[in-house]
Coordinates of C-alpha atoms in Angstrom, one line a residue:
X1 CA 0.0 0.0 0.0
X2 CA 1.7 3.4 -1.1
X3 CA 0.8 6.8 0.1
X4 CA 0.1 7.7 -3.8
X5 CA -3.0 4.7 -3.5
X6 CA -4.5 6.3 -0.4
X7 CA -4.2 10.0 -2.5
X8 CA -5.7 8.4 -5.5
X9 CA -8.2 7.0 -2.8
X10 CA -9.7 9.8 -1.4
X11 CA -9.9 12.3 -4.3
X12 CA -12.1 9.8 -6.0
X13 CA -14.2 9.6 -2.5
X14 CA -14.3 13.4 -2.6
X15 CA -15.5 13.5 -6.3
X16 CA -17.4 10.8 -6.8
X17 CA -16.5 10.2 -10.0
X18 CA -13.2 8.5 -11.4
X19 CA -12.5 10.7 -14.5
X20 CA -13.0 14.1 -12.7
X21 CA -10.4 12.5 -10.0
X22 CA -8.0 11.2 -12.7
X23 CA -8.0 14.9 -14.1
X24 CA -7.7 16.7 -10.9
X25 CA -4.7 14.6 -10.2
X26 CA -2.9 14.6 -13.4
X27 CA -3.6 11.1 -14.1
X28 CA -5.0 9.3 -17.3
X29 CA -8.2 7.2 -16.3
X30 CA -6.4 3.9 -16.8
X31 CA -3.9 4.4 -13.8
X32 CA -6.4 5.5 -11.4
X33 CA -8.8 2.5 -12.1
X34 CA -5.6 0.1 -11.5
X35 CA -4.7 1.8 -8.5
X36 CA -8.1 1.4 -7.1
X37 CA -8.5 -2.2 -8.0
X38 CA -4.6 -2.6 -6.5
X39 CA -6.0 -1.2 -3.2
X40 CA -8.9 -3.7 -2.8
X41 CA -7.2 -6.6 -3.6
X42 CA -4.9 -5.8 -0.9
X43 CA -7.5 -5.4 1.4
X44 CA -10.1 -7.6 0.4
X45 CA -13.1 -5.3 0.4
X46 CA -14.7 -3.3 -2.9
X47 CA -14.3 0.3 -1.5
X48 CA -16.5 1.8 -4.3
X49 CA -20.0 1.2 -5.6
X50 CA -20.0 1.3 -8.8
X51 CA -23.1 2.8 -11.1
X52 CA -23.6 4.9 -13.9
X53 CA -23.6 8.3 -12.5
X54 CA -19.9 7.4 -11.2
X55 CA -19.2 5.8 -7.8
X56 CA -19.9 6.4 -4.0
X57 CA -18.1 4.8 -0.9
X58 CA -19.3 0.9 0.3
X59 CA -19.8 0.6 4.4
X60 CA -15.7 -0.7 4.2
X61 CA -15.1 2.0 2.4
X62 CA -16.0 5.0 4.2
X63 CA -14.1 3.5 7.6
X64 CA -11.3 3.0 5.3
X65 CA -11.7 6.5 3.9
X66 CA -11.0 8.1 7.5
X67 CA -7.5 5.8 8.1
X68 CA -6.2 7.0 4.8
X69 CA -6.7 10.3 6.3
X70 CA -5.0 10.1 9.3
X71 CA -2.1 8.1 7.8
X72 CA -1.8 11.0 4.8
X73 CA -1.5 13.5 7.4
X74 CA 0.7 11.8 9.7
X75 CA 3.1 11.2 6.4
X76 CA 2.9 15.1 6.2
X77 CA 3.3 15.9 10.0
X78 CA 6.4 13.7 9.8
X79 CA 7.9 16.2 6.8
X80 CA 7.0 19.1 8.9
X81 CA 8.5 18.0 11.7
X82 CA 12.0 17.2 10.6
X83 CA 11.9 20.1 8.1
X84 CA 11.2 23.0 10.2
X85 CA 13.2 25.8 10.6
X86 CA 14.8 27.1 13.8
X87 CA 11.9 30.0 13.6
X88 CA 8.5 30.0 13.0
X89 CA 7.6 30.1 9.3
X90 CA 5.5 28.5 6.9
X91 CA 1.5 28.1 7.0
X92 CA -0.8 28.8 10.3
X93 CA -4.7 28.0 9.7
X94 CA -6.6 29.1 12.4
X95 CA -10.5 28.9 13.3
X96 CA -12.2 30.9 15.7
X97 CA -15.7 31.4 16.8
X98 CA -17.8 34.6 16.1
X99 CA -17.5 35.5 20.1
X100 CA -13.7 35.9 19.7
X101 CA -13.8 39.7 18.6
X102 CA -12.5 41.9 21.5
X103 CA -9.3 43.3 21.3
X104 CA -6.9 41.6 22.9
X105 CA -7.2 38.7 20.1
X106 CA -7.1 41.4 17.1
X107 CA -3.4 42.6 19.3
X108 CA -2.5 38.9 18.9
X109 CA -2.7 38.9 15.7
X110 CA -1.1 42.2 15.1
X111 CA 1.7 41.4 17.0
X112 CA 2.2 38.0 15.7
X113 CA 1.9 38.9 12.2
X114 CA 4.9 42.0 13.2
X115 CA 7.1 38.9 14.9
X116 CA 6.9 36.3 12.4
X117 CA 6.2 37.8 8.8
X118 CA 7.7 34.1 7.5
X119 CA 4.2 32.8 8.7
X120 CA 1.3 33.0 6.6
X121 CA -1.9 32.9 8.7
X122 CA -5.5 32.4 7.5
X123 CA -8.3 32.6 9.8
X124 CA -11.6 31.3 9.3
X125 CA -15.1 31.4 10.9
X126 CA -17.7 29.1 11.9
X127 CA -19.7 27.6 15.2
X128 CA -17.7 25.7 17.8
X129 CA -19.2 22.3 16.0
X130 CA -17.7 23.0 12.6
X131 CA -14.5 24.3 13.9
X132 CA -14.0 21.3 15.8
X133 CA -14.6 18.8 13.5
X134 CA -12.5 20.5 11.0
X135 CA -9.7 20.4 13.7
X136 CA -10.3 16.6 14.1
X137 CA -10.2 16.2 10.0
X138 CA -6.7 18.1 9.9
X139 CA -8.1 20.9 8.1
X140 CA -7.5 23.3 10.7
X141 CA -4.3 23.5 12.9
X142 CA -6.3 24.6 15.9
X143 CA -9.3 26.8 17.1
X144 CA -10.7 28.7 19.2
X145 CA -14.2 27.4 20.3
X146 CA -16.3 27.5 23.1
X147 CA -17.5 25.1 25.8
X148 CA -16.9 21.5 26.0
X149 CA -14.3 19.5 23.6
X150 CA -13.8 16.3 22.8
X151 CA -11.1 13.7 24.4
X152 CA -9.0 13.2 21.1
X153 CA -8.9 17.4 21.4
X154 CA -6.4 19.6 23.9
X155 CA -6.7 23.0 24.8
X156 CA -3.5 25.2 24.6
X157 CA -5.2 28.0 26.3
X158 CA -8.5 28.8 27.7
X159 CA -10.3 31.9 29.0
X160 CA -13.6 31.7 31.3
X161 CA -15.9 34.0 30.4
X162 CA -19.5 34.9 32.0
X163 CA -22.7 34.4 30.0
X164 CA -25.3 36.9 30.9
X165 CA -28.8 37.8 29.3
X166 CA -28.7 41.3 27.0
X167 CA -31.2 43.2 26.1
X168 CA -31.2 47.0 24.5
X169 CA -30.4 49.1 27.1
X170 CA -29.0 49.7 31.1
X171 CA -32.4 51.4 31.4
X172 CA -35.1 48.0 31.0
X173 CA -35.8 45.8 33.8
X174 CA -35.6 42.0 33.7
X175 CA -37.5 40.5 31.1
X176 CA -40.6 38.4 31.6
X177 CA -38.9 35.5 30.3
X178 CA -42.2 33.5 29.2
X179 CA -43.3 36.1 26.5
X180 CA -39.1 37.0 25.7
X181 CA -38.4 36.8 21.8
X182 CA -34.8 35.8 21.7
X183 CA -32.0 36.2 18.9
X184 CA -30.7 33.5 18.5
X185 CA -27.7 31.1 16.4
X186 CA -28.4 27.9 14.5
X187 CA -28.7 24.7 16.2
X188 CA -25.2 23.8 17.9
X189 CA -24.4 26.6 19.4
X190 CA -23.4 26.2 23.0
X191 CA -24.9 29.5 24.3
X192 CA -28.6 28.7 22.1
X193 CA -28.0 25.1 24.0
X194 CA -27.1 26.8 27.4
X195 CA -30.9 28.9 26.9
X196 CA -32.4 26.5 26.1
X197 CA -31.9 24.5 29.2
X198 CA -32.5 27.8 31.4
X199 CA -35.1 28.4 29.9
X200 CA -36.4 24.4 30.1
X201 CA -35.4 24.7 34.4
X202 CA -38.1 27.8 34.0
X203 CA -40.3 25.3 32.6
X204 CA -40.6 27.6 29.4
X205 CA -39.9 25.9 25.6
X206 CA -37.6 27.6 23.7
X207 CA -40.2 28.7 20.2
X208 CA -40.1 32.6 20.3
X209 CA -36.8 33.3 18.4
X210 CA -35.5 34.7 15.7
X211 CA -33.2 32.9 14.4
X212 CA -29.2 34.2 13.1
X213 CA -26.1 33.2 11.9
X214 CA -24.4 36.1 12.0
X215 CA -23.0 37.7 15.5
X216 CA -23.1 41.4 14.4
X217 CA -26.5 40.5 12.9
X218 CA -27.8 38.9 16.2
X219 CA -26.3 41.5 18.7
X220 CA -27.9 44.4 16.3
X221 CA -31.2 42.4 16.5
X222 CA -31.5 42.8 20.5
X223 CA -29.9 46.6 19.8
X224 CA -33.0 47.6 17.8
X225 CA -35.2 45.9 20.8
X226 CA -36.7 43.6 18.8
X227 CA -35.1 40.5 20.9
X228 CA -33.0 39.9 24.1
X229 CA -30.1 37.0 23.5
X230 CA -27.3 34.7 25.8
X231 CA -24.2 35.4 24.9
X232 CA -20.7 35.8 27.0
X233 CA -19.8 39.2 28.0
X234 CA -16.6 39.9 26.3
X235 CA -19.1 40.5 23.1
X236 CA -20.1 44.2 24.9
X237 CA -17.4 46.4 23.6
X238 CA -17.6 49.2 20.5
X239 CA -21.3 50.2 19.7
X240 CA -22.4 47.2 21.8
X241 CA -20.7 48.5 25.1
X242 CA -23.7 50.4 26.4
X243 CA -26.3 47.4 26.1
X244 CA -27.9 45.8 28.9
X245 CA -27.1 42.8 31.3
X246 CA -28.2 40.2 33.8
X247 CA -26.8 37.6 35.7
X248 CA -28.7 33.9 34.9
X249 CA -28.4 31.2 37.0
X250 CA -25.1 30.4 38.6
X251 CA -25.8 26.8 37.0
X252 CA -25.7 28.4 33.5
X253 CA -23.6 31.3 34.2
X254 CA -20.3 30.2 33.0
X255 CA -18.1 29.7 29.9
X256 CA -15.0 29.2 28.4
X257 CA -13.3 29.8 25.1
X258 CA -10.5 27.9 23.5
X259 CA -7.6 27.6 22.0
X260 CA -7.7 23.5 20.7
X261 CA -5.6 21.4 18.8
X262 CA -5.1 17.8 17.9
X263 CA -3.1 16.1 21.1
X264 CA -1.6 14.0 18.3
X265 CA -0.6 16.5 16.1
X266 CA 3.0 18.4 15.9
X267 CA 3.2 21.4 17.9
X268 CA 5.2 23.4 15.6
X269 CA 6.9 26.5 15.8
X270 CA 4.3 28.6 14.0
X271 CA 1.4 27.0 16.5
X272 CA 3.6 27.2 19.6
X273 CA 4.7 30.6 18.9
X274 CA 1.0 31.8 18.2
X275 CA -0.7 30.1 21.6
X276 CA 2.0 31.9 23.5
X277 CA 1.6 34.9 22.5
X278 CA -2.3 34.6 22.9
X279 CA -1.8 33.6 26.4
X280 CA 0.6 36.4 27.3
X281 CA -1.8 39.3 25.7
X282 CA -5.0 37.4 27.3
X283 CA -3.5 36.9 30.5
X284 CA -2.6 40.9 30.5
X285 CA -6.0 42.1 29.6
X286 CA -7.6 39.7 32.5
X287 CA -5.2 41.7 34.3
X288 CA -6.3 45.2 34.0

């Protein structure tokens, strides 16, 4: 079995369709058919069903489809690792949460982008659920999320936070929570989940929302008045500074955001470099 077979492999899983993969790759149809046919003789299972439209992944196939991954990126964790230079360089991919906004992360990046101009980092968004299962997949080399992660997942830094309920203004009392719109995130968002369950202790469902996927969008909702939402605190800064807040429950109160990895993957330069610096310009803000 050769790393090339598990490349061939998987591009054909992600298309669907041996000729697109054969192009993609370089490769005339021939070679990617015999590699394919190679792969399941040596392991004794089709991987592929095959029908007119192209092919799709047999039972045996899709467990086999997330080995080849872990080996492919354990081949190229390997390279990194005896590869890299005394410095931090080459590529950083970062994900991070819509929550993560307030300044002290925008400095981190800032001053990491001063220190080590050899790195090239990308950010991208999503929820905590997509971030970390593109961590898991090796598509991202960490994350910032929020709440719980999972046991193949380790957290390189992590800042508690306090959830509150915010409305439009200092000025408005507690809300009557059983007649409360709310502004909420799509499904698998753990402050929409940590409402929910408040609001289910209160004996009171969880149906009069609107419902966002935007932060700015959801936090300008409950500006206008048109909603209150749950969200952690560090979010009232800028034009959102002067909105109201109330303490909920000490069962629901708290949070935490952070920064996750792999615990199998190489800690390279790049990573370690960036997680340190995060920690030393969180730490200072926490301690103002």
């Amino acid at each position: 079995m050769e790393l090339t077979d598990l490349k061939v492999f998987l591009r054909i899983a992600d298309e669907g369709n041996i000729t697109r993969a054969a192009e993609q790759l370089g490769y005339v149809q021939s070679n990617v058919t015999a590699r394919v046919k190679k792969l399941e003789n040596e392991l004794g299972v089709p991987l592929f069903n095959r029908h007119s439209n192209g092919v799709t992944l047999t039972e045996k196939g899709r467990m086999f489809r997330d080995y080849a991954c872990t080996i492919l990126n354990l081949s190229e964790e390997a390279v990194r690792a005896v590869q890299e230079t005394p410095y931090p360089s080459g590529s950083l991919t970062i994900g991070v949460v819509d929550t993560v906004h307030c300044g002290h992360f925008i400095k981190s990046l800032s001053d990491y982008q001063t220190m080590y101009p050899e790195v090239t980092l990308s950010l991208l968004t999503g929820s905590s659920s997509e971030l970390i299962a593109q961590v898991l997949n090796y598509q991202l080399d960490g994350a910032f999320v929020t709440g719980n992660i999972p046991p193949k997942l380790v957290a390189d830094y992590v800042e508690e936070d306090e959830v509150k309920l915010l409305t439009k203004s200092k000025e408005q009392p507690f809300p009557d929570l059983a007649v409360t719109k709310w502004a909420v995130a799509p499904a698998g968002c753990p402050f929409r989940s940590i409402l929910e369950r408040w609001l289910l202790s209160e004996g009171i469902p969880l149906t009069n929302m609107i419902e966002v996927s935007s932060l700015e969008t959801q936090l300008g909702i409950v500006q206008s008045g048109l909603a209150a939402t749950l969200l952690p605190t560090s979010v009232l800064s800028g034009e959102f500074a002067d909105m109201g807040s109330f303490s909920i429950p000490e069962a629901f109160r708290h949070t935490s955001t952070s920064l996750i990895r792999r615990n199998d993957r190489f800690r390279n330069k790049a990573f370690s470099a960036f997680a340190e610096l995060v920690k030393v310009n969180f730490d200072k803000t926490e301690g103002l």
